[in-house]
């Protein structure tokens, strides 16, 4: 095997890629980039029954959104094309025959009925039926039938599968980069089907053949595949191939309680578990996506990277390039990583603060457009600069910015009771006169003038600012008021003061 680091993300297009899948892709990508190696995308679509239309496109789009550029594979091509397993059938067929020829596999002709009967009989005895070393001699296969009968059946096109001949009782000691030594006894393993009656290989055969032919150096995948490791190791041995290194990533756990994070948890607790929105073509069920929920891809990736990996320092904010620089499989934990929707929001908040105001404004413009609101870019930029500190998403800025686009229709009652005194209307009328004379109507100019005016008339600034704010935005708090009125402009500010004077009830 050459020394080049080559890893692959090998999803099955059985539905939308969930958080855990994206994290597997990410860790593969980071490992490849850290070592200057290749990141491949292989689509494992040999299980026709579980094929979901649109799933492959979804996967490609999700990786793109996350910025995980594929070096070789589906959608990109490369020296080992095709990268879609359904287009590589002959290769698997050829390799399955090789295993038959070397005695590592055999043909099995048992019908579904035969197998069901055996299962039922075992169950009646309180046992579970597994096709393996214990009973393969009692089944209908090329190990038990005379060769000429096998030939006859094959020539007649009898339905058959190819099974792996599992060694009877062997202790396998294997290495996992994250878990260290892992042991398996083959006595507990069955004769897995490698090739199905429909002419398609199973996952195990196709996966091992492709990892070898595509010169994969490291297999990095979810913990749920650890139980397949002994079979895969034995397949490499049967073919006489060197094994890649293996790393099985920890599970992503539910935010609360026990167990693996599931797509239902997201709906129950109100957070997305998919990178992009997804409509299940079978059920019509709709699933939220991080992208559509307003997450920035870099924030999403940063959050995912820390689910199971840690840099060994306090650093939490990483660009994709920094992650690639620092990533190592040795710093991936064995134990499950608990997912936190709040932490996901926290990351988005952090990235939102760093985003150029012009970009935020462009996103805000799109959201406002849906509500029929249009404003020039410089105004929207100012609004974003003012409101982003308290926002996790651009949608939060939209929600908090409504008073820029509409004069208040109601006024915060608590604040009104507290600050709208009998003398307030006259005070606000005076303030309006003061503001009318200020040109240009900038935050700095109005603030200086109002402060001076308050000093001159010996009125506490608080006495002015609270009703002033209430009159302009209808709320008791918000960002710097002078910045707000600069954005609103003089005319609108004066109109709102006038409206408040006429509409607000004085509290005695
Ligand atoms: N096709 C498998 C999946 O859907 C790939 C497992 C592996 O990476 O070996 O996750």
Short mmCIF file of C-alpha atoms and ligand atoms in Angstrom, two decimals:
data_model
loop_
_atom_site.label_atom_id
_atom_site.label_comp_id
_atom_site.label_asym_id
_atom_site.label_seq_id
_atom_site.Cartn_x
_atom_site.Cartn_y
_atom_site.Cartn_z
CA UNK A 1 0.00 0.00 0.00
CA UNK A 2 1.34 3.45 -0.77
CA UNK A 3 1.96 5.92 2.05
CA UNK A 4 -0.49 8.53 0.92
CA UNK A 5 -3.28 9.27 3.37
CA UNK A 6 -6.56 8.54 1.66
CA UNK A 7 -9.88 8.47 3.46
CA UNK A 8 -13.42 8.18 2.27
CA UNK A 9 -16.86 9.21 3.35
CA UNK A 10 -19.09 6.37 2.22
CA UNK A 11 -22.74 7.14 2.95
CA UNK A 12 -25.65 5.04 1.78
CA UNK A 13 -28.29 7.16 0.08
CA UNK A 14 -31.06 5.91 2.34
CA UNK A 15 -32.27 9.34 3.41
CA UNK A 16 -30.95 12.72 4.45
CA UNK A 17 -27.55 12.86 6.04
CA UNK A 18 -27.93 13.53 9.72
CA UNK A 19 -25.61 15.38 12.12
CA UNK A 20 -23.66 12.21 12.89
CA UNK A 21 -23.07 11.56 9.21
CA UNK A 22 -21.83 15.09 8.65
CA UNK A 23 -19.49 14.73 11.61
CA UNK A 24 -18.08 11.49 10.11
CA UNK A 25 -17.50 13.33 6.83
CA UNK A 26 -15.90 16.23 8.71
CA UNK A 27 -13.47 14.06 10.69
CA UNK A 28 -12.47 12.26 7.50
CA UNK A 29 -11.96 15.59 5.77
CA UNK A 30 -9.93 17.04 8.64
CA UNK A 31 -7.75 13.97 8.89
CA UNK A 32 -7.06 14.05 5.14
CA UNK A 33 -6.26 17.75 5.13
CA UNK A 34 -4.09 17.49 8.22
CA UNK A 35 -1.92 14.97 6.43
CA UNK A 36 -2.11 16.55 2.99
CA UNK A 37 -4.09 13.52 1.79
CA UNK A 38 -7.24 12.85 -0.19
CA UNK A 39 -10.87 12.97 0.86
CA UNK A 40 -13.11 10.71 -1.22
CA UNK A 41 -16.87 10.51 -1.53
CA UNK A 42 -18.19 7.05 -2.35
CA UNK A 43 -21.90 6.35 -2.54
CA UNK A 44 -22.80 2.92 -1.17
CA UNK A 45 -26.05 2.25 -2.94
CA UNK A 46 -26.09 -1.53 -3.29
CA UNK A 47 -29.17 -1.95 -1.13
CA UNK A 48 -31.87 -1.16 -3.67
CA UNK A 49 -34.65 -1.61 -1.13
CA UNK A 50 -33.43 1.25 0.97
CA UNK A 51 -32.66 3.65 -1.86
CA UNK A 52 -34.26 7.07 -1.41
CA UNK A 53 -34.49 9.32 -4.47
CA UNK A 54 -32.75 12.64 -3.96
CA UNK A 55 -30.61 11.39 -1.09
CA UNK A 56 -27.37 11.43 -3.07
CA UNK A 57 -27.98 14.98 -4.29
CA UNK A 58 -28.74 15.94 -0.72
CA UNK A 59 -25.42 14.51 0.49
CA UNK A 60 -23.44 16.31 -2.21
CA UNK A 61 -25.18 19.59 -1.47
CA UNK A 62 -24.75 19.24 2.28
CA UNK A 63 -21.00 18.64 1.97
CA UNK A 64 -20.76 21.64 -0.30
CA UNK A 65 -22.65 23.86 2.13
CA UNK A 66 -20.32 22.73 4.92
CA UNK A 67 -17.27 23.57 2.82
CA UNK A 68 -16.01 19.99 2.83
CA UNK A 69 -14.50 19.84 -0.64
CA UNK A 70 -14.31 16.37 -2.11
CA UNK A 71 -11.03 15.55 -3.86
CA UNK A 72 -12.23 12.44 -5.59
CA UNK A 73 -15.57 10.72 -5.89
CA UNK A 74 -19.20 11.12 -6.84
CA UNK A 75 -19.79 14.46 -8.51
CA UNK A 76 -16.05 15.04 -8.97
CA UNK A 77 -14.67 11.92 -10.65
CA UNK A 78 -11.14 10.62 -10.29
CA UNK A 79 -8.80 7.76 -11.13
CA UNK A 80 -10.95 5.10 -9.45
CA UNK A 81 -14.28 6.07 -11.04
CA UNK A 82 -17.07 5.14 -10.90
CA UNK A 83 -17.57 5.98 -7.22
CA UNK A 84 -21.17 4.88 -7.06
CA UNK A 85 -21.25 1.22 -6.04
CA UNK A 86 -24.26 0.36 -8.18
CA UNK A 87 -22.00 1.11 -11.17
CA UNK A 88 -19.23 -1.24 -9.99
CA UNK A 89 -21.16 -4.53 -9.95
CA UNK A 90 -18.74 -6.51 -12.13
CA UNK A 91 -15.89 -5.78 -9.76
CA UNK A 92 -17.72 -7.25 -6.79
CA UNK A 93 -18.86 -10.20 -8.83
CA UNK A 94 -15.26 -10.90 -9.82
CA UNK A 95 -14.07 -10.69 -6.21
CA UNK A 96 -16.88 -12.86 -4.89
CA UNK A 97 -15.87 -15.55 -7.39
CA UNK A 98 -12.33 -15.29 -6.16
CA UNK A 99 -13.48 -16.02 -2.61
CA UNK A 100 -15.49 -18.99 -3.87
CA UNK A 101 -12.44 -20.30 -5.69
CA UNK A 102 -10.20 -19.98 -2.62
CA UNK A 103 -12.78 -21.64 -0.36
CA UNK A 104 -13.42 -18.55 1.78
CA UNK A 105 -16.98 -18.37 0.58
CA UNK A 106 -19.66 -20.73 -0.67
CA UNK A 107 -22.94 -20.70 -2.55
CA UNK A 108 -26.11 -21.08 -0.53
CA UNK A 109 -29.36 -22.12 -2.19
CA UNK A 110 -31.65 -22.11 0.85
CA UNK A 111 -34.97 -20.54 0.04
CA UNK A 112 -36.65 -17.94 2.21
CA UNK A 113 -39.05 -20.68 3.33
CA UNK A 114 -36.19 -23.02 4.32
CA UNK A 115 -34.63 -20.28 6.39
CA UNK A 116 -37.92 -19.29 8.00
CA UNK A 117 -38.55 -22.89 9.02
CA UNK A 118 -35.14 -23.12 10.62
CA UNK A 119 -35.71 -19.86 12.43
CA UNK A 120 -39.07 -20.99 13.73
CA UNK A 121 -37.64 -24.33 14.87
CA UNK A 122 -34.80 -22.62 16.71
CA UNK A 123 -37.21 -20.20 18.34
CA UNK A 124 -39.38 -23.06 19.54
CA UNK A 125 -36.27 -24.30 21.34
CA UNK A 126 -35.66 -20.85 22.80
CA UNK A 127 -32.68 -20.28 20.49
CA UNK A 128 -31.80 -17.88 17.73
CA UNK A 129 -30.94 -19.28 14.36
CA UNK A 130 -27.73 -18.03 12.77
CA UNK A 131 -26.31 -19.44 9.58
CA UNK A 132 -22.76 -20.33 10.56
CA UNK A 133 -20.11 -22.84 11.46
CA UNK A 134 -22.53 -24.75 13.73
CA UNK A 135 -25.12 -25.55 11.15
CA UNK A 136 -23.87 -24.75 7.66
CA UNK A 137 -23.34 -28.50 7.20
CA UNK A 138 -27.09 -29.02 7.57
CA UNK A 139 -28.11 -26.41 5.00
CA UNK A 140 -28.51 -26.41 1.25
CA UNK A 141 -25.20 -25.07 -0.02
CA UNK A 142 -22.15 -25.83 -2.10
CA UNK A 143 -20.45 -27.34 0.97
CA UNK A 144 -23.19 -29.93 1.43
CA UNK A 145 -24.49 -30.63 -2.08
CA UNK A 146 -22.52 -32.78 -4.54
CA UNK A 147 -20.58 -30.66 -7.10
CA UNK A 148 -22.65 -31.81 -10.07
CA UNK A 149 -25.85 -30.80 -8.34
CA UNK A 150 -24.39 -27.42 -7.52
CA UNK A 151 -23.45 -27.01 -11.16
CA UNK A 152 -26.94 -28.01 -12.26
CA UNK A 153 -28.55 -25.50 -9.94
CA UNK A 154 -26.21 -22.74 -11.09
CA UNK A 155 -26.77 -23.56 -14.76
CA UNK A 156 -30.53 -23.51 -14.19
CA UNK A 157 -30.18 -20.05 -12.64
CA UNK A 158 -31.43 -21.19 -9.22
CA UNK A 159 -31.67 -18.28 -6.75
CA UNK A 160 -28.56 -18.26 -4.57
CA UNK A 161 -26.41 -16.09 -2.41
CA UNK A 162 -22.71 -16.19 -1.62
CA UNK A 163 -21.86 -16.51 2.06
CA UNK A 164 -18.58 -15.95 3.83
CA UNK A 165 -17.22 -19.05 5.52
CA UNK A 166 -16.54 -17.76 9.01
CA UNK A 167 -13.66 -19.51 10.84
CA UNK A 168 -15.12 -21.68 13.55
CA UNK A 169 -13.52 -20.47 16.73
CA UNK A 170 -10.84 -17.92 16.34
CA UNK A 171 -9.89 -15.07 18.62
CA UNK A 172 -9.31 -11.96 16.52
CA UNK A 173 -7.25 -9.21 18.07
CA UNK A 174 -7.68 -6.00 16.09
CA UNK A 175 -6.55 -2.42 16.51
CA UNK A 176 -8.72 0.68 16.49
CA UNK A 177 -6.96 4.07 16.62
CA UNK A 178 -9.54 5.46 19.05
CA UNK A 179 -10.32 2.37 21.11
CA UNK A 180 -7.00 0.55 21.10
CA UNK A 181 -7.16 -3.21 21.07
CA UNK A 182 -10.54 -4.76 20.28
CA UNK A 183 -11.16 -8.50 20.46
CA UNK A 184 -13.76 -10.63 18.76
CA UNK A 185 -14.41 -14.35 18.74
CA UNK A 186 -15.54 -15.72 15.41
CA UNK A 187 -17.65 -18.34 17.21
CA UNK A 188 -20.16 -15.54 17.79
CA UNK A 189 -20.26 -14.49 14.15
CA UNK A 190 -22.39 -15.86 11.34
CA UNK A 191 -21.69 -16.63 7.70
CA UNK A 192 -22.67 -13.22 6.38
CA UNK A 193 -24.09 -12.91 2.90
CA UNK A 194 -21.55 -11.24 0.63
CA UNK A 195 -23.50 -11.38 -2.57
CA UNK A 196 -27.27 -11.33 -2.83
CA UNK A 197 -29.66 -13.19 -5.07
CA UNK A 198 -30.45 -9.91 -6.86
CA UNK A 199 -26.93 -9.82 -8.27
CA UNK A 200 -25.79 -7.08 -5.92
CA UNK A 201 -23.04 -7.34 -3.33
CA UNK A 202 -23.85 -6.59 0.30
CA UNK A 203 -22.32 -3.66 2.08
CA UNK A 204 -19.50 -5.78 3.54
CA UNK A 205 -18.09 -7.09 0.31
CA UNK A 206 -18.47 -3.88 -1.66
CA UNK A 207 -17.04 -1.80 1.15
CA UNK A 208 -13.90 -3.90 1.60
CA UNK A 209 -13.28 -4.35 -2.12
CA UNK A 210 -13.62 -0.63 -2.75
CA UNK A 211 -11.52 0.46 0.19
CA UNK A 212 -8.78 -1.76 -1.15
CA UNK A 213 -9.11 -0.79 -4.81
CA UNK A 214 -9.36 2.89 -3.94
CA UNK A 215 -6.19 2.62 -1.83
CA UNK A 216 -7.90 3.85 1.33
CA UNK A 217 -5.33 4.17 4.12
CA UNK A 218 -7.69 4.90 7.02
CA UNK A 219 -11.31 3.94 7.55
CA UNK A 220 -12.94 6.51 9.83
CA UNK A 221 -16.59 5.74 10.50
CA UNK A 222 -19.29 5.63 13.15
CA UNK A 223 -19.19 3.33 16.14
CA UNK A 224 -22.16 1.36 14.78
CA UNK A 225 -19.76 -0.26 12.28
CA UNK A 226 -17.41 -1.64 14.92
CA UNK A 227 -19.28 -4.94 14.93
CA UNK A 228 -18.52 -5.30 11.21
CA UNK A 229 -14.80 -4.94 11.82
CA UNK A 230 -14.03 -8.65 12.39
CA UNK A 231 -15.74 -9.67 9.14
CA UNK A 232 -13.96 -6.90 7.28
CA UNK A 233 -10.61 -7.94 8.77
CA UNK A 234 -11.25 -11.54 7.70
CA UNK A 235 -12.17 -10.43 4.20
CA UNK A 236 -8.89 -8.54 3.88
CA UNK A 237 -7.11 -11.66 5.04
CA UNK A 238 -9.02 -13.90 2.63
CA UNK A 239 -8.09 -11.66 -0.27
CA UNK A 240 -4.50 -11.45 0.94
CA UNK A 241 -4.72 -7.66 1.17
CA UNK A 242 -3.16 -5.33 3.70
CA UNK A 243 -5.79 -3.81 5.97
CA UNK A 244 -6.27 -0.06 6.26
CA UNK A 245 -6.17 1.43 9.76
CA UNK A 246 -9.54 1.78 11.47
CA UNK A 247 -11.04 4.43 13.72
CA UNK A 248 -14.62 4.14 15.01
CA UNK A 249 -16.06 7.48 16.11
CA UNK A 250 -18.09 7.85 19.30
CA UNK A 251 -21.85 8.22 19.15
CA UNK A 252 -23.56 11.58 19.34
CA UNK A 253 -25.89 11.44 22.32
CA UNK A 254 -29.26 13.06 23.03
CA UNK A 255 -29.15 16.48 24.76
CA UNK A 256 -30.90 14.91 27.76
CA UNK A 257 -31.40 11.36 28.86
CA UNK A 258 -29.75 8.30 27.46
CA UNK A 259 -29.04 7.07 24.01
CA UNK A 260 -28.10 8.10 20.57
CA UNK A 261 -29.36 11.38 19.14
CA UNK A 262 -32.23 10.62 16.80
CA UNK A 263 -34.04 12.72 14.26
CA UNK A 264 -37.13 12.60 16.47
CA UNK A 265 -35.22 14.36 19.28
CA UNK A 266 -34.81 17.36 17.03
CA UNK A 267 -38.53 17.71 16.39
CA UNK A 268 -39.33 17.08 20.04
CA UNK A 269 -36.89 19.65 21.38
CA UNK A 270 -37.03 22.15 18.53
CA UNK A 271 -33.62 21.92 16.89
CA UNK A 272 -32.53 20.60 13.50
CA UNK A 273 -30.63 17.32 13.19
CA UNK A 274 -30.06 17.71 9.46
CA UNK A 275 -27.67 20.13 7.76
CA UNK A 276 -30.27 21.09 5.13
CA UNK A 277 -34.02 21.02 5.17
CA UNK A 278 -35.38 17.72 3.93
CA UNK A 279 -38.75 16.38 2.89
CA UNK A 280 -39.07 12.64 3.15
CA UNK A 281 -40.28 11.55 -0.32
CA UNK A 282 -42.16 8.57 1.16
CA UNK A 283 -43.95 10.11 4.10
CA UNK A 284 -43.94 13.77 3.08
CA UNK A 285 -42.56 14.53 6.54
CA UNK A 286 -40.56 17.74 6.67
CA UNK A 287 -37.32 18.07 8.62
CA UNK A 288 -35.66 21.33 9.57
CA UNK A 289 -32.13 22.12 8.42
CA UNK A 290 -29.31 24.12 9.98
CA UNK A 291 -28.96 26.11 6.78
CA UNK A 292 -32.61 27.11 6.64
CA UNK A 293 -32.66 27.80 10.38
CA UNK A 294 -30.06 30.49 9.78
CA UNK A 295 -26.88 28.81 10.94
CA UNK A 296 -23.65 29.82 9.29
CA UNK A 297 -21.85 26.78 7.87
CA UNK A 298 -18.60 27.64 9.68
CA UNK A 299 -20.41 27.80 13.01
CA UNK A 300 -22.14 24.48 12.34
CA UNK A 301 -18.84 22.81 11.42
CA UNK A 302 -17.05 24.29 14.42
CA UNK A 303 -19.77 22.95 16.73
CA UNK A 304 -19.63 19.49 15.12
CA UNK A 305 -15.84 19.29 15.34
CA UNK A 306 -16.03 19.55 19.10
CA UNK A 307 -18.55 16.71 19.34
CA UNK A 308 -16.12 13.97 20.21
CA UNK A 309 -12.84 15.74 19.46
CA UNK A 310 -11.03 18.24 21.68
CA UNK A 311 -7.92 20.28 20.98
CA UNK A 312 -6.52 19.75 24.47
CA UNK A 313 -6.71 23.53 25.09
CA UNK A 314 -9.45 25.98 26.00
CA UNK A 315 -9.81 27.16 22.42
CA UNK A 316 -13.34 26.76 21.09
CA UNK A 317 -13.51 28.87 17.95
CA UNK A 318 -11.77 27.32 14.97
CA UNK A 319 -11.90 27.98 11.27
CA UNK A 320 -11.98 24.92 9.05
CA UNK A 321 -8.29 25.46 8.22
CA UNK A 322 -7.39 25.69 11.92
CA UNK A 323 -9.35 22.53 12.62
CA UNK A 324 -7.46 20.72 9.89
CA UNK A 325 -4.19 21.94 11.32
CA UNK A 326 -4.95 20.75 14.85
CA UNK A 327 -7.03 17.65 14.23
CA UNK A 328 -5.80 14.24 15.27
CA UNK A 329 -7.64 10.96 15.81
CA UNK A 330 -5.73 10.50 19.06
CA UNK A 331 -7.74 13.37 20.50
CA UNK A 332 -11.10 11.80 19.63
CA UNK A 333 -12.86 10.39 22.69
CA UNK A 334 -14.08 6.85 23.04
CA UNK A 335 -17.20 7.79 24.92
CA UNK A 336 -20.29 9.35 23.38
CA UNK A 337 -20.50 13.11 22.84
CA UNK A 338 -23.59 14.85 24.17
CA UNK A 339 -25.21 17.20 21.70
CA UNK A 340 -26.23 20.61 23.02
CA UNK A 341 -28.63 22.75 20.99
CA UNK A 342 -27.73 25.76 23.14
CA UNK A 343 -24.08 25.36 22.37
CA UNK A 344 -24.94 25.21 18.68
CA UNK A 345 -26.67 28.59 19.04
CA UNK A 346 -23.73 29.94 21.00
CA UNK A 347 -21.39 29.08 18.14
CA UNK A 348 -23.68 30.78 15.67
CA UNK A 349 -23.82 33.86 17.87
CA UNK A 350 -20.03 34.01 17.92
CA UNK A 351 -19.74 33.66 14.15
CA UNK A 352 -22.49 36.19 13.58
CA UNK A 353 -20.48 38.82 15.47
CA UNK A 354 -17.50 38.24 13.18
CA UNK A 355 -19.47 38.38 9.97
CA UNK A 356 -19.12 41.59 7.92
CA UNK A 357 -22.11 43.90 8.45
CA UNK A 358 -22.58 44.11 4.69
CA UNK A 359 -23.15 40.33 4.55
CA UNK A 360 -25.53 40.39 7.49
CA UNK A 361 -27.39 43.25 5.83
CA UNK A 362 -27.74 41.27 2.61
CA UNK A 363 -29.29 38.37 4.54
CA UNK A 364 -31.50 40.73 6.49
CA UNK A 365 -32.68 42.32 3.24
CA UNK A 366 -33.83 38.92 2.02
CA UNK A 367 -35.76 38.20 5.20
CA UNK A 368 -37.37 41.64 5.18
CA UNK A 369 -38.33 41.28 1.56
CA UNK A 370 -40.60 38.39 2.56
CA UNK A 371 -42.47 40.85 4.79
CA UNK A 372 -42.61 43.40 2.00
CA UNK A 373 -40.03 45.69 3.60
CA UNK A 374 -37.26 47.29 1.58
CA UNK A 375 -34.44 49.53 2.79
CA UNK A 376 -31.14 50.64 1.33
CA UNK A 377 -28.04 48.61 2.13
CA UNK A 378 -26.24 51.26 4.26
CA UNK A 379 -29.30 51.57 6.52
CA UNK A 380 -29.55 47.81 6.93
CA UNK A 381 -25.84 47.63 7.70
CA UNK A 382 -26.26 50.16 10.47
CA UNK A 383 -29.20 48.21 11.86
CA UNK A 384 -27.16 45.01 11.86
CA UNK A 385 -24.21 46.67 13.56
CA UNK A 386 -26.54 47.92 16.26
CA UNK A 387 -28.51 44.74 16.88
CA UNK A 388 -26.18 41.83 16.23
CA UNK A 389 -24.70 41.77 19.71
CA UNK A 390 -27.92 40.34 21.09
CA UNK A 391 -28.66 38.08 18.14
CA UNK A 392 -27.89 34.42 17.47
CA UNK A 393 -29.37 34.54 13.97
CA UNK A 394 -30.11 37.15 11.33
CA UNK A 395 -33.78 36.36 11.99
CA UNK A 396 -33.24 37.66 15.55
CA UNK A 397 -32.04 40.93 14.04
CA UNK A 398 -35.15 41.04 11.87
CA UNK A 399 -37.40 40.47 14.87
CA UNK A 400 -35.63 43.06 16.99
CA UNK A 401 -35.53 45.66 14.22
CA UNK A 402 -39.25 46.04 13.60
CA UNK A 403 -39.42 49.55 15.10
CA UNK A 404 -37.11 50.79 12.35
CA UNK A 405 -39.76 50.03 9.79
CA UNK A 406 -42.97 50.81 11.65
CA UNK A 407 -43.83 53.45 14.22
CA UNK A 408 -44.94 51.87 17.49
CA UNK A 409 -48.63 50.99 17.61
CA UNK A 410 -48.53 50.13 21.29
CA UNK A 411 -46.27 51.27 24.09
CA UNK A 412 -44.75 49.20 26.86
CA UNK A 413 -47.22 49.70 29.69
CA UNK A 414 -44.84 49.18 32.57
CA UNK A 415 -42.49 51.78 31.21
CA UNK A 416 -45.36 54.18 30.48
CA UNK A 417 -46.60 53.95 34.06
CA UNK A 418 -43.11 54.57 35.34
CA UNK A 419 -41.89 57.37 33.14
CA UNK A 420 -44.74 59.17 31.43
CA UNK A 421 -45.42 61.77 34.13
CA UNK A 422 -47.72 64.86 33.92
CA UNK A 423 -44.73 67.03 32.96
CA UNK A 424 -43.47 64.60 30.30
CA UNK A 425 -45.50 65.75 27.25
CA UNK A 426 -44.14 69.28 27.58
CA UNK A 427 -40.63 67.95 28.11
CA UNK A 428 -40.85 65.80 24.98
CA UNK A 429 -42.27 68.74 23.01
CA UNK A 430 -39.25 70.81 24.05
CA UNK A 431 -36.95 67.93 23.14
CA UNK A 432 -38.59 67.76 19.72
CA UNK A 433 -37.91 71.45 19.18
CA UNK A 434 -34.29 70.93 20.14
CA UNK A 435 -33.88 68.00 17.78
CA UNK A 436 -35.51 69.88 14.94
CA UNK A 437 -32.62 72.31 14.89
CA UNK A 438 -29.87 69.72 14.68
CA UNK A 439 -28.29 69.15 11.27
CA UNK A 440 -26.77 66.77 10.30
CA UNK A 441 -28.89 64.49 12.39
CA UNK A 442 -26.13 62.16 13.54
CA UNK A 443 -25.99 60.12 16.74
CA UNK A 444 -23.01 62.13 17.96
CA UNK A 445 -24.65 65.49 17.28
CA UNK A 446 -28.00 64.64 18.87
CA UNK A 447 -26.36 63.04 21.90
CA UNK A 448 -24.14 66.05 22.58
CA UNK A 449 -27.05 68.43 22.17
CA UNK A 450 -29.43 66.45 24.37
CA UNK A 451 -26.85 66.05 27.12
CA UNK A 452 -26.08 69.77 27.08
CA UNK A 453 -29.79 70.61 27.11
CA UNK A 454 -30.38 68.28 30.08
CA UNK A 455 -27.54 69.93 32.00
CA UNK A 456 -28.79 73.43 31.14
CA UNK A 457 -32.29 72.74 32.35
CA UNK A 458 -31.07 70.69 35.28
CA UNK A 459 -33.15 67.69 34.34
CA UNK A 460 -31.66 64.25 35.00
CA UNK A 461 -30.83 62.47 31.74
CA UNK A 462 -32.80 59.39 32.87
CA UNK A 463 -35.94 61.49 33.17
CA UNK A 464 -35.55 62.39 29.52
CA UNK A 465 -34.19 59.20 28.01
CA UNK A 466 -36.83 56.79 29.29
CA UNK A 467 -39.86 58.61 27.88
CA UNK A 468 -37.82 59.55 24.80
CA UNK A 469 -37.12 55.86 24.14
CA UNK A 470 -40.71 54.87 24.88
CA UNK A 471 -42.00 57.49 22.45
CA UNK A 472 -39.65 56.51 19.63
CA UNK A 473 -39.67 52.71 19.77
CA UNK A 474 -42.50 51.85 22.17
CA UNK A 475 -40.17 49.72 24.27
CA UNK A 476 -38.36 50.10 27.57
CA UNK A 477 -35.00 48.96 26.30
CA UNK A 478 -32.91 48.37 23.24
CA UNK A 479 -29.65 49.63 21.79
CA UNK A 480 -28.28 53.15 22.01
CA UNK A 481 -31.19 55.48 21.31
CA UNK A 482 -29.17 58.16 19.53
CA UNK A 483 -27.98 55.53 17.06
CA UNK A 484 -31.60 54.51 16.54
CA UNK A 485 -32.81 58.02 15.78
CA UNK A 486 -29.93 58.60 13.39
CA UNK A 487 -31.17 55.63 11.40
CA UNK A 488 -34.81 56.74 11.63
CA UNK A 489 -33.93 60.26 10.54
CA UNK A 490 -35.16 63.58 11.82
CA UNK A 491 -38.59 63.65 10.26
CA UNK A 492 -39.60 60.21 11.46
CA UNK A 493 -38.19 60.84 14.94
CA UNK A 494 -40.17 64.07 15.27
CA UNK A 495 -43.36 62.43 13.99
CA UNK A 496 -43.04 59.68 16.56
CA UNK A 497 -42.47 62.15 19.39
CA UNK A 498 -45.54 64.05 18.29
CA UNK A 499 -47.65 60.88 18.08
CA UNK A 500 -46.56 59.82 21.56
CA UNK A 501 -47.47 63.19 23.02
CA UNK A 502 -50.95 62.82 21.57
CA UNK A 503 -51.47 59.16 22.32
CA UNK A 504 -49.78 58.37 25.61
CA UNK A 505 -51.92 58.63 28.70
CA UNK A 506 -50.33 60.51 31.52
CA UNK A 507 -49.91 58.49 34.69
CA UNK A 508 -50.73 60.53 37.80
N1 LIG B 1 -22.30 2.79 3.81
C1 LIG B 1 -21.97 2.81 5.20
C2 LIG B 1 -22.83 3.91 5.84
O1 LIG B 1 -23.85 4.16 5.34
C3 LIG B 1 -20.50 3.11 5.35
C4 LIG B 1 -19.87 2.55 6.57
C5 LIG B 1 -18.36 2.66 6.44
O2 LIG B 1 -17.89 3.80 6.42
O3 LIG B 1 -17.71 1.65 6.31
O4 LIG B 1 -22.51 4.51 6.82
#
